[in-house]
Short mmCIF file of C-alpha atoms in Angstrom, two decimals:
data_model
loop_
_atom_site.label_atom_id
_atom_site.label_comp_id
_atom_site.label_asym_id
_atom_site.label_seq_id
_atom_site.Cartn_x
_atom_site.Cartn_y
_atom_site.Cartn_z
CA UNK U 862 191.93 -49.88 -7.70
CA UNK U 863 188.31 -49.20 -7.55
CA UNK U 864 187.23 -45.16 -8.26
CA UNK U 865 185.47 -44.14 -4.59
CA UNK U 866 184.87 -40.33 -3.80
CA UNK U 867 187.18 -39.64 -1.62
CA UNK U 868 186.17 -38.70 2.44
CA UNK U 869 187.99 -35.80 3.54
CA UNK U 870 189.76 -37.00 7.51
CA UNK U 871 187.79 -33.34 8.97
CA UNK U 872 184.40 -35.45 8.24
CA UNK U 873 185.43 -38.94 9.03
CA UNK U 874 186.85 -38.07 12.59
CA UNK U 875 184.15 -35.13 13.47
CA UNK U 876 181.55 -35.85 11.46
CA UNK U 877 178.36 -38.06 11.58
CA UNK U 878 180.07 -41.57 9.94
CA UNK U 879 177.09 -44.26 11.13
CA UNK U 880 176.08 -44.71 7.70
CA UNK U 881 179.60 -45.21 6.14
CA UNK U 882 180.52 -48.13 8.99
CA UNK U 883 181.51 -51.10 7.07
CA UNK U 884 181.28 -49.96 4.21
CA UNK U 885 184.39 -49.15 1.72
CA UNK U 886 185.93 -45.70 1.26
CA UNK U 887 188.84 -43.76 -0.18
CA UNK U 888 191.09 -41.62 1.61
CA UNK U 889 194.03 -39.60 0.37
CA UNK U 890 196.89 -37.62 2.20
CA UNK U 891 200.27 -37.85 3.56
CA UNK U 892 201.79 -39.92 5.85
CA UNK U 893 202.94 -38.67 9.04
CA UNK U 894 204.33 -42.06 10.66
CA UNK U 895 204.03 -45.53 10.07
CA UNK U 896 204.92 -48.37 12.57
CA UNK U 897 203.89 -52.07 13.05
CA UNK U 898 205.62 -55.34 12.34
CA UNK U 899 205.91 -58.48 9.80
CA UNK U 900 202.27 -59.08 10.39
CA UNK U 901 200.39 -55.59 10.39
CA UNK U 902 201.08 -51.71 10.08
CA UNK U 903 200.00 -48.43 11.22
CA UNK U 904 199.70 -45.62 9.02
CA UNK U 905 199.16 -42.17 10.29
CA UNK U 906 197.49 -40.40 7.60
CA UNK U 907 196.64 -36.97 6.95
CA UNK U 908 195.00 -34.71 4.76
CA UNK U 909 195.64 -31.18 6.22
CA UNK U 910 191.71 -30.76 6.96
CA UNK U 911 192.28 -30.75 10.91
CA UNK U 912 195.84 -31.44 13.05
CA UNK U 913 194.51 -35.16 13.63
CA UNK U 914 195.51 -38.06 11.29
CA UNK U 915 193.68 -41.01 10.89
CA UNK U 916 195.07 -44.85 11.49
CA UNK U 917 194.99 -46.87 8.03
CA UNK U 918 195.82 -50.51 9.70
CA UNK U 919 197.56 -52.77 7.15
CA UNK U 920 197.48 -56.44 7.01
CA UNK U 921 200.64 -57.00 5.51
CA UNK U 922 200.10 -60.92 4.39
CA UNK U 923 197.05 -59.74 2.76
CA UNK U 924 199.54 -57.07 0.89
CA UNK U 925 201.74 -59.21 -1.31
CA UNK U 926 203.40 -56.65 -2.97
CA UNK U 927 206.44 -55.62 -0.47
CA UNK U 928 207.91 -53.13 -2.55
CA UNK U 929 204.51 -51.39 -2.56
CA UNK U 930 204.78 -51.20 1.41
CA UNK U 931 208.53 -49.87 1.36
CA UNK U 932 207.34 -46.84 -0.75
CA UNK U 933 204.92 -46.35 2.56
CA UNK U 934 207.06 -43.93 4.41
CA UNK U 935 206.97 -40.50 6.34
CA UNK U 936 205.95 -38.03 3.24
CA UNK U 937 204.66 -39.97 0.93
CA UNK U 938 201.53 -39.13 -0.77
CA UNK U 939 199.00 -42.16 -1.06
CA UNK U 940 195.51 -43.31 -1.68
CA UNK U 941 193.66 -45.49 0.44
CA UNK U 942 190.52 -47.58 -0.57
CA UNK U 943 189.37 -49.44 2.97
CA UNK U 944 186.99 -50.62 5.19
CA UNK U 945 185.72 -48.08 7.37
CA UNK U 946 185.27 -49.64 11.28
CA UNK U 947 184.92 -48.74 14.77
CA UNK U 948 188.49 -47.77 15.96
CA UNK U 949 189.53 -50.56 18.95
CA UNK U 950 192.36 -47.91 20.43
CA UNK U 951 192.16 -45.15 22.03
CA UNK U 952 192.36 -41.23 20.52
CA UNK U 953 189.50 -41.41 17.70
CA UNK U 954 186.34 -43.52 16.83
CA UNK U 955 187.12 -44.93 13.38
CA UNK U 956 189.96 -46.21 11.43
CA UNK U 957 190.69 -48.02 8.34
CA UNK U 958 191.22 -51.54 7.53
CA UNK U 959 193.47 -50.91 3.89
CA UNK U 960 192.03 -53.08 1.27
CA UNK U 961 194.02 -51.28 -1.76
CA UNK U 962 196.71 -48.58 -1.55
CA UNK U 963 198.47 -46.62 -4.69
CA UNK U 964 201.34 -44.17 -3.93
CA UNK U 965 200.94 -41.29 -5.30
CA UNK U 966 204.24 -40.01 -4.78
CA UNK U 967 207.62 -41.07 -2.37
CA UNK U 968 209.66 -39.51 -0.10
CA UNK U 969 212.92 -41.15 0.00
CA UNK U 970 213.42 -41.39 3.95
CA UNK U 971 217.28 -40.68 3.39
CA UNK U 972 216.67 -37.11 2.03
CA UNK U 973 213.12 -36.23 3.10
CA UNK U 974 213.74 -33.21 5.94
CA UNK U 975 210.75 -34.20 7.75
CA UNK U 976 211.47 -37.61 8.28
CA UNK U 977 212.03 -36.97 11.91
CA UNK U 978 210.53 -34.95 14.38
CA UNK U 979 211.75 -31.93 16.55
CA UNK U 980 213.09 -30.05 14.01
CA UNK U 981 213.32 -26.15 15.29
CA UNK U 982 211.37 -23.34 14.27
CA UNK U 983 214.24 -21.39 12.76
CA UNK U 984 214.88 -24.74 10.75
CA UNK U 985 211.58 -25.19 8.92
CA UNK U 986 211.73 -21.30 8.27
CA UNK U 987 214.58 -22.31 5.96
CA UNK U 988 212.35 -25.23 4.27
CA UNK U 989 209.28 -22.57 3.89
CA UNK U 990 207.92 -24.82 0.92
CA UNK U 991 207.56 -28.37 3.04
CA UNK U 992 206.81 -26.92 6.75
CA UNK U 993 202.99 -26.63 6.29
CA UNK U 994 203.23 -30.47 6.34
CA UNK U 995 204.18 -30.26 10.13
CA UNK U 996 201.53 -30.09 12.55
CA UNK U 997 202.77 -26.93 13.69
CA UNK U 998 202.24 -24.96 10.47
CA UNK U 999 198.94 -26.76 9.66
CA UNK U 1000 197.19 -25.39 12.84
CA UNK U 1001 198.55 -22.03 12.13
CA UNK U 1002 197.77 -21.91 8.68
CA UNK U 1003 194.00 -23.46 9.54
CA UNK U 1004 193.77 -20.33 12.26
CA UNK U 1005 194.60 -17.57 9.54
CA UNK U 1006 191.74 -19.19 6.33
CA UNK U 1007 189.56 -19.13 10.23
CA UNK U 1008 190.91 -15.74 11.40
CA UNK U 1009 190.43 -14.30 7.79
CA UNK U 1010 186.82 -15.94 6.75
CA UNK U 1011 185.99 -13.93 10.62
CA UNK U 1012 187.24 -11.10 9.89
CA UNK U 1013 185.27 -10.98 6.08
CA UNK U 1014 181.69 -12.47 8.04
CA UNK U 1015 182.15 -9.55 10.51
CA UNK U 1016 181.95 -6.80 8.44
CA UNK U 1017 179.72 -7.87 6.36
CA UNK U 1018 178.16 -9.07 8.86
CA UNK U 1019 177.83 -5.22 10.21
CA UNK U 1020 176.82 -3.86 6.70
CA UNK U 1021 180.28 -3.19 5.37
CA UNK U 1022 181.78 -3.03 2.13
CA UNK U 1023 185.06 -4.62 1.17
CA UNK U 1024 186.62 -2.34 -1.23
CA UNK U 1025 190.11 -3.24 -2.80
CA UNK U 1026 192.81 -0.48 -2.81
CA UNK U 1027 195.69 -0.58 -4.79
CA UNK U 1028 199.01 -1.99 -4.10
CA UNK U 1029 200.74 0.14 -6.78
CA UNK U 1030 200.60 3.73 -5.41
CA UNK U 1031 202.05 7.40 -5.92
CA UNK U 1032 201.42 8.18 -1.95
CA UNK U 1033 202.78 7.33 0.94
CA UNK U 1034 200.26 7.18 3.82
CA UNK U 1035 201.91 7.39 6.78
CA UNK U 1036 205.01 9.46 5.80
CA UNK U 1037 207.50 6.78 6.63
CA UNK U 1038 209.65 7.18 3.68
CA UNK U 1039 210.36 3.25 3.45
CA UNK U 1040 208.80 1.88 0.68
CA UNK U 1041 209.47 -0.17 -2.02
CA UNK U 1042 209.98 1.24 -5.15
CA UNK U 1043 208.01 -0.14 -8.38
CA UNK U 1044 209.95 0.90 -11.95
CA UNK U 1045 209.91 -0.40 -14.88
CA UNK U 1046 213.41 1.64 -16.17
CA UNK U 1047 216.36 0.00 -16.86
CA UNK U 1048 218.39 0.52 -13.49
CA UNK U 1049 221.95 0.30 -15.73
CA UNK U 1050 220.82 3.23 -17.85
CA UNK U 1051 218.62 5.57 -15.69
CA UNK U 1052 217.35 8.73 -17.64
CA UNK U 1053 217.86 11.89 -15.96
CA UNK U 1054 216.76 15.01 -15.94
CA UNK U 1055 218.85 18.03 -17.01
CA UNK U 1056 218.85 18.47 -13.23
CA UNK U 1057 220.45 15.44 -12.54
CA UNK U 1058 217.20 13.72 -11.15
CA UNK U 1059 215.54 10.11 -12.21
CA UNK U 1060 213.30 11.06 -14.87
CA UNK U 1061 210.04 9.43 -14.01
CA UNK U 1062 207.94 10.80 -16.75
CA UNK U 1063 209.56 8.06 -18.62
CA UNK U 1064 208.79 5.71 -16.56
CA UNK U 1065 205.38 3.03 -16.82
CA UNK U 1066 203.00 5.14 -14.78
CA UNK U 1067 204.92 8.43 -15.82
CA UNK U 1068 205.62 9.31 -12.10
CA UNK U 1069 207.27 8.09 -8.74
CA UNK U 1070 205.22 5.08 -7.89
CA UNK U 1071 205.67 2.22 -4.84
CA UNK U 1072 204.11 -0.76 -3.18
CA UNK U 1073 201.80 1.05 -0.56
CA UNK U 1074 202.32 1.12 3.24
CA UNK U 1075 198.43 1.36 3.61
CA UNK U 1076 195.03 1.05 2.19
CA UNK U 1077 194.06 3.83 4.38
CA UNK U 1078 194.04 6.92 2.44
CA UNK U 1079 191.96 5.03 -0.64
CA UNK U 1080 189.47 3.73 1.94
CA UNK U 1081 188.52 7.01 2.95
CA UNK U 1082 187.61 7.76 -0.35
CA UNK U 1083 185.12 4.91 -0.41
CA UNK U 1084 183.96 5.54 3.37
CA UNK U 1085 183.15 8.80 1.90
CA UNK U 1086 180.83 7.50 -0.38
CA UNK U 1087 179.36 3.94 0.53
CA UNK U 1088 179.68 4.93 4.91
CA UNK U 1089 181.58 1.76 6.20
CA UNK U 1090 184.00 -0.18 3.96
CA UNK U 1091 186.72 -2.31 5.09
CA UNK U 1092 189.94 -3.19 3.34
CA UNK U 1093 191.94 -6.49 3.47
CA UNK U 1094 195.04 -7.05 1.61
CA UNK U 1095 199.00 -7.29 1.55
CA UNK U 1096 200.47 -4.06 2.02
CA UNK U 1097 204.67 -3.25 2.88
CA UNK U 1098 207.27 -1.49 4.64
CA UNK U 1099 210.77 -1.15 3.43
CA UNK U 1100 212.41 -1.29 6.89
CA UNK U 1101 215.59 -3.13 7.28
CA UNK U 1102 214.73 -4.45 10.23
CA UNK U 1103 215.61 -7.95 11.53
CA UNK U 1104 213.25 -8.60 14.63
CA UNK U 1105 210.79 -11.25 15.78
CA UNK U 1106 208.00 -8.27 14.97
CA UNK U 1107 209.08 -7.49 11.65
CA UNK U 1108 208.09 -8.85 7.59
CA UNK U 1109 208.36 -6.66 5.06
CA UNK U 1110 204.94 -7.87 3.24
CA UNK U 1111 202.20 -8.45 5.47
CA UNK U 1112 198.51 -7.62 5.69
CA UNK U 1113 196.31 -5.29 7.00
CA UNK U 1114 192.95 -4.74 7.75
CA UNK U 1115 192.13 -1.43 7.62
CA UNK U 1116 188.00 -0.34 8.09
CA UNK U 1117 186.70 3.37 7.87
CA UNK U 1118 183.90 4.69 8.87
CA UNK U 1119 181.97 7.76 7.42
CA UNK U 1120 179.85 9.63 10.51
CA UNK U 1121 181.57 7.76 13.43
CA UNK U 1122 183.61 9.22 15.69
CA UNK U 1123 186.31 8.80 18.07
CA UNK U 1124 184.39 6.60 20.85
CA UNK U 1125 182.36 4.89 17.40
CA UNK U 1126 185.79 3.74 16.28
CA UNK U 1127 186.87 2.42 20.23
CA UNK U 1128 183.57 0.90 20.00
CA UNK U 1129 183.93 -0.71 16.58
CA UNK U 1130 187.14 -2.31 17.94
CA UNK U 1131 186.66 -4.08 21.07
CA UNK U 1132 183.63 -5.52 19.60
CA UNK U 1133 185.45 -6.70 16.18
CA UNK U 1134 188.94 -8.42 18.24
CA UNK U 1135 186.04 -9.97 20.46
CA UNK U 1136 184.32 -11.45 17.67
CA UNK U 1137 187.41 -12.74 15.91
CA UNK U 1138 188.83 -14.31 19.14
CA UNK U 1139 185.44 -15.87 20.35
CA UNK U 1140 185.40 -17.29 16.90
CA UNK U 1141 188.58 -19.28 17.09
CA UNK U 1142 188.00 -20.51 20.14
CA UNK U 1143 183.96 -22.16 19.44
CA UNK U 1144 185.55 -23.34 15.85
CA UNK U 1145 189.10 -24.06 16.00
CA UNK U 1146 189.70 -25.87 19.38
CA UNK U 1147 191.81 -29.02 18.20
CA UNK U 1148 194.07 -26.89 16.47
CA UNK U 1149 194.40 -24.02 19.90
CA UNK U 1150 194.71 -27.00 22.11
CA UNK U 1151 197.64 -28.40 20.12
CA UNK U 1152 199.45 -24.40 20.10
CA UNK U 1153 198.72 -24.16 23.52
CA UNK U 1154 200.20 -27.95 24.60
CA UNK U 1155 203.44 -27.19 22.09
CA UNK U 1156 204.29 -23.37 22.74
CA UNK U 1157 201.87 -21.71 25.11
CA UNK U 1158 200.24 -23.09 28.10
CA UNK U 1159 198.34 -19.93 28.76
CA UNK U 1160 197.01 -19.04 25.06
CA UNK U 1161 193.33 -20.19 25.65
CA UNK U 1162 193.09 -18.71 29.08
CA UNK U 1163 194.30 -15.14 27.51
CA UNK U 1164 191.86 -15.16 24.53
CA UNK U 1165 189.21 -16.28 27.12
CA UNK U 1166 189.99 -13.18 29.35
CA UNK U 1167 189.91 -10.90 26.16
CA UNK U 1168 186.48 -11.81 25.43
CA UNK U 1169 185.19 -11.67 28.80
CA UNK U 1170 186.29 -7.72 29.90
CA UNK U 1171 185.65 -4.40 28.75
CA UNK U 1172 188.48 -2.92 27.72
CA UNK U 1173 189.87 -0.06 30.01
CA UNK U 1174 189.59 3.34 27.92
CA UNK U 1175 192.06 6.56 29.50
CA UNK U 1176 194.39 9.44 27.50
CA UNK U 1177 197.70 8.52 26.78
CA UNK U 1178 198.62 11.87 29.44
CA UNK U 1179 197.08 9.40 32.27
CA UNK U 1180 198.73 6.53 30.66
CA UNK U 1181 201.86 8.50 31.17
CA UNK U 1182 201.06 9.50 34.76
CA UNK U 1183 200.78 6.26 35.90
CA UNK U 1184 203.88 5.58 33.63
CA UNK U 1185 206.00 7.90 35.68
CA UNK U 1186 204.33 7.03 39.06
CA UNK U 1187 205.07 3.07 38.63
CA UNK U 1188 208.31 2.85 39.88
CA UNK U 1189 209.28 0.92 36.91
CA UNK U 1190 212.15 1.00 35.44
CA UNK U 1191 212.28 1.06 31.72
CA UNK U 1192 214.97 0.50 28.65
CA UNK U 1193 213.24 3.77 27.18
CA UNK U 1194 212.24 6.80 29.75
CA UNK U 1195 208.74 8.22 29.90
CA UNK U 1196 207.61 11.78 29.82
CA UNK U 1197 204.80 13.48 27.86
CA UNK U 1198 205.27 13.65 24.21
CA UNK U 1199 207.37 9.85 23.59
CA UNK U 1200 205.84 7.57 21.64
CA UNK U 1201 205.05 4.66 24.21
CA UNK U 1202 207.45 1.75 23.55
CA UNK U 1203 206.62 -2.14 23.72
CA UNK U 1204 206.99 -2.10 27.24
CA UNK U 1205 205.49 0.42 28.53
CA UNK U 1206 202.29 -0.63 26.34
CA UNK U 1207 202.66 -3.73 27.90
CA UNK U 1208 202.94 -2.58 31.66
CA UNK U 1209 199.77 -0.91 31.46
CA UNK U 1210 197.95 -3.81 30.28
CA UNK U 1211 199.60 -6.83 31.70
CA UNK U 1212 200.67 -5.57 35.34
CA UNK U 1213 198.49 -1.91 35.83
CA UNK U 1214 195.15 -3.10 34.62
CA UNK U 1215 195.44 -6.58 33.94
CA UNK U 1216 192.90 -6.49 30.60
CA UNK U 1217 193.31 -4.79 27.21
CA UNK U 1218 193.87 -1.13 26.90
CA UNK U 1219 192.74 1.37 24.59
CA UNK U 1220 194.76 4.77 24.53
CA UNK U 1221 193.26 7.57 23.23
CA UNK U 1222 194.42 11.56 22.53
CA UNK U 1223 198.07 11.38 21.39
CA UNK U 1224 200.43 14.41 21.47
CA UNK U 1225 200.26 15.33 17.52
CA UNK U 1226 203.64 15.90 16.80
CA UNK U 1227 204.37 11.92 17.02
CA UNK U 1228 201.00 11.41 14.68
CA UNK U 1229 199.90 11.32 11.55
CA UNK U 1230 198.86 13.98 9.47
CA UNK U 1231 195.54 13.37 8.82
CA UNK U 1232 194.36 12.77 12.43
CA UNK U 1233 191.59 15.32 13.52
CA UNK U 1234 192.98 17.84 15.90
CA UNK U 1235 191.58 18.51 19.91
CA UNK U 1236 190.42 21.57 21.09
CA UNK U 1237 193.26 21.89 22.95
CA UNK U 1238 195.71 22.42 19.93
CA UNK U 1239 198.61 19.78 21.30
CA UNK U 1240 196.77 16.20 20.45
CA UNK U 1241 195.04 14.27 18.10
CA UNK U 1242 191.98 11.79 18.60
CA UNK U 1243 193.87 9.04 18.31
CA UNK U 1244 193.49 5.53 19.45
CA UNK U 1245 195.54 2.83 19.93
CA UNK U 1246 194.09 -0.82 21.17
CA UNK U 1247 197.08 -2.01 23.20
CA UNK U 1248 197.17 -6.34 23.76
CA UNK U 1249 199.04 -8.52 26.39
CA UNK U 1250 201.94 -10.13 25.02
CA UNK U 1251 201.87 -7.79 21.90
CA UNK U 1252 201.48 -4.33 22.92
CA UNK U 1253 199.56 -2.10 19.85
CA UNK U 1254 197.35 -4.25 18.11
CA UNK U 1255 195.04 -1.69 16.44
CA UNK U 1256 196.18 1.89 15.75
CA UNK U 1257 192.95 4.31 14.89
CA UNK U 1258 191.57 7.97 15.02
CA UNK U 1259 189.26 10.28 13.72
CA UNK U 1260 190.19 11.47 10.84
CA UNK U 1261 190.76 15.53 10.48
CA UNK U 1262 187.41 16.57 7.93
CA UNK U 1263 188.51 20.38 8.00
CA UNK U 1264 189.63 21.06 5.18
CA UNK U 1265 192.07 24.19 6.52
CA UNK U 1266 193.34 22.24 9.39
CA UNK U 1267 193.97 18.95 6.86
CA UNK U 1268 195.72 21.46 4.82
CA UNK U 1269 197.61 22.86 7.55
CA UNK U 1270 199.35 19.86 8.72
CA UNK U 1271 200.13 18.94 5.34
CA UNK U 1272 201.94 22.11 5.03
CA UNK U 1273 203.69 20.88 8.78
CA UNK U 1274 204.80 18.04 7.51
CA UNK U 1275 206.45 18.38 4.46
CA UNK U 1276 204.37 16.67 2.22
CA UNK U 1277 203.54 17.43 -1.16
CA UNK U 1278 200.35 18.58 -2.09
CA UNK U 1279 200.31 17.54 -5.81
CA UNK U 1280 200.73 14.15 -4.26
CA UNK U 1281 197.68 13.84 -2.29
CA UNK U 1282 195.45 16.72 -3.82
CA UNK U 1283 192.60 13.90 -4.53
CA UNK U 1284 192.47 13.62 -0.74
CA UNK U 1285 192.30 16.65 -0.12
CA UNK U 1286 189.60 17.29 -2.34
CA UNK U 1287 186.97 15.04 -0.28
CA UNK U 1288 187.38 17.28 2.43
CA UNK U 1289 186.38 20.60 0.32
CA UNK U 1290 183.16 18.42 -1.64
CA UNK U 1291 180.44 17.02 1.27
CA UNK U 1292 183.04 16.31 3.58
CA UNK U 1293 182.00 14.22 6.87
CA UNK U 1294 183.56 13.85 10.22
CA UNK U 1295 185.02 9.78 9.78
CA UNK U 1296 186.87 7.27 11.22
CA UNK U 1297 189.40 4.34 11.01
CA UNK U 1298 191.63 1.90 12.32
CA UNK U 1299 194.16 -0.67 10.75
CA UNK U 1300 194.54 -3.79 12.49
CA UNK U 1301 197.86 -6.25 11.21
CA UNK U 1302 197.06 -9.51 10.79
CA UNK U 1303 200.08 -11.25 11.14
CA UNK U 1304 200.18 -9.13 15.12
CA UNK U 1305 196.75 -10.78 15.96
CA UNK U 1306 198.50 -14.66 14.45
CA UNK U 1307 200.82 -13.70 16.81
CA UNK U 1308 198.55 -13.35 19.32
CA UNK U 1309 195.90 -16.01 18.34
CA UNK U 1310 198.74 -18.91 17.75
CA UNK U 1311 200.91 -18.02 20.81
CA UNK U 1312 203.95 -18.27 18.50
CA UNK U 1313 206.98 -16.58 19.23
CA UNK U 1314 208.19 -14.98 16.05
CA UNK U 1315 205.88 -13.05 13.24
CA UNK U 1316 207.91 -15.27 10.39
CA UNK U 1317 205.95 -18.41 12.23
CA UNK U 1318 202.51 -16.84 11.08
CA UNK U 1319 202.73 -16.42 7.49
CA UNK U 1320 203.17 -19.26 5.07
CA UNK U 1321 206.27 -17.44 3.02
CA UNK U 1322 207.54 -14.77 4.89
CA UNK U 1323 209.57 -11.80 3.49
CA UNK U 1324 212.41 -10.22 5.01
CA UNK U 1325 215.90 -8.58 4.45
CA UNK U 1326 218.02 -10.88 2.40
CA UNK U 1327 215.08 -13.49 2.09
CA UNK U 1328 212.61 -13.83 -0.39
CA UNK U 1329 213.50 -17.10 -1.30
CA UNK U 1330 209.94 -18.91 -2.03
#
């Protein structure tokens, strides 16, 4: 078979091809059907470069070798040398007329699990290592490299830094207490303390350490120092939680900010989600077209509404006013002080105002400790960018750059100061008022893909009882 470069299926179907008419090329991929009769066959093939395959059309007489064609099935892995022509059917401009084809690898038909179509969702969660071949988890995974290359051009973009923060960490960032733990002692002999307590001073890092909940805290220190950095990276919650909003490892974008503040930060959002949405839809039509025809008739209609309003800005005490004056009637009762629930995030910005909604001064007691404090004593500038569909899609505030009131709420809350004395420390050497937001990428998928469940936006997802790829 002669060598050719091979032509990726993104170039020959959406590219400029005049000058490779006629002429013989190589293909490789997988094939997604194949159907024909005794005298000619058609060969779906596909390379994962975009959700269309192209048609490969066989002359079988000119194929002598039968047992060659019988390897030719739904899975198998080939490479194509062929005559590149004008396409005479409908659906794309060129195909290939096969001149030489070597299998690179079979997939008997008896025991392949994609050999036929429909299979459900829950299905190819269970066959996590084949289901990017299905056109479903293709698209997706071609939206996140798009979503993520956005979100990296953005910022720097904007004159941002990307700063890595650890994974491994002695701190917990938001205080929720479910994190994973990372030891290297031998869990069938623990050492203890004389007190009875794990001794961790014989363990690798020589203290209590865990996968981290957040980049946050770290990127501070670099905001601090450099002005804007951004974070991107896995990050993971310890929750035994079995919902359609849940994974255990997921990843977060998390940017801060030094001299912004509150209304900077609101600012910094709605323009960044309008970016990363208008970018999907100029470069990634084929694959929201195919989402939207599959799952979700109105996905390109909602990211076309994001893009074209201004967000509506109020305090999460009007929020709650027109909470209590909607005549709703909710799972979970409103009054000032809840945290807002999934649906009443979702009344305010699907039925009330009809566009995205961006929260802003949160009672403090149901915030995090190192949110900078109002005037009025009772809440925090904090900000939460609330979606159709999703609910909170960005969670924010300023951050609190008094040192005695950082302190304070430390104190509040129960947390130990030798554990975050290195944060507290910017705040007593040049500190700056600063802010932040985290964004979760797999949430925006969600959003972006119209899929139903979180698991359906990640290529191996981890949750309770399954971390089996």
């Amino acid at each position: 078979m002669k060598q050719l470069k091979r032509e990726r299926v993104f170039d020959l179907l959406k590219g400029d091809t005049r000058h490779l008419l006629e002429n013989e090329i190589n293909v490789k991929g997988w094939v997604r059907t194949r159907r024909g009769n005794k005298n000619v066959a058609f060969i779906a093939l596909n390379d994962g470069s975009l959700i269309h395959s192209i048609q490969v059309v066989v002359d079988v007489k000119a194929f002598d070798n039968d047992e060659l064609l019988r390897k030719i099935t739904t899975g198998a892995c080939i490479s194509v040398n062929g005559k590149l022509v004008e396409s005479q059917g409908k659906g794309q401009n060129v195909e290939i007329q096969a001149l030489n084809i070597e299998v690179y690898g079979e997939a008997d038909p008896e025991k392949y699990p994609l050999q036929k179509k429909g299979h459900t969702l829950e299905f190819l969660r269970e066959i996590a290592h084949l289901r990017p071949r299905t056109n479903t988890f293709g698209a997706v995974l071609r939206l996140r490299h798009a979503l993520s290359f956005a979100i990296h051009k953005f910022f720097n973009d904007n004159g941002f830094y990307y700063l890595h923060t650890p994974i491994i960490t002695g701190s917990d960032a938001e205080g929720a207490g479910a994190m994973f733990r990372v030891t290297t002692l031998n869990l069938k002999d623990i050492p203890r303390t004389k007190e009875g307590e794990v001794d961790y001073s014989r363990d690798f890092f020589g203290k209590e350490t865990n996968l981290t909940v957040s980049g946050q805290l770290e990127g501070e220190l670099g905001a601090l120092a450099l002005s804007n950095i951004y974070t991107f990276g896995p990050t993971f919650r310890a929750e035994n939680s079995n919902t359609s909003r849940h994974l255990s490892e997921f990843w977060m974008i998390e940017p801060e900010m030094a001299f912004y503040d509150i209304t900077d930060n609101m600012d910094l959002a709605e323009a960044f989600l309008k970016y990363l949405i208008s970018y999907l839809l100029e470069n990634c039509e084929d694959d929201l077209l195919f989402l939207q025809k599959l799952y979700d008739e109105g996905l390109i209609d909602r990211l076309r509404h994001i893009c074209d309003n201004t967000f509506e800005r109020l305090t999460y005490t009007e929020a709650i006013e027109i909470l209590e004056a909607s005549g709703q009637k909710f799972e979970f009762p409103v009054s000032w002080g809840v945290d807002l629930q999934s649906e009443h995030e979702r009344y305010l910005v699907e039925k009330h105002f009809r566009k995205p909604v961006i929260l802003t001064d949160y009672p403090r007691d149901i915030k995090a400790f190192y949110m900078k404090l109002n005037d009025d004593g009772k809440t925090v500038r904090a900000m939460d960018v609330l979606f159709p569909k999703i609910g909170e899609i960005i969670g924010g505030s300023q951050r609190e750059e008094d040192y005695e009131k950082l302190f304070g709420r430390i104190k509040e809350m129960g947390i130990h100061e030798e554990d975050v004395w290195w944060y507290l420390e910017t705040r007593r050497f040049g500190t700056a008022p600063h802010s932040g937001f985290g964004l979760g990428f797999e949430r925006l998928m969600l959003f972006v893909t119209g899929m139903g469940n979180i698991r359906d936006v990640i290529p191996f997802p981890r949750t309770p009882q399954n971390a089996e790829f």
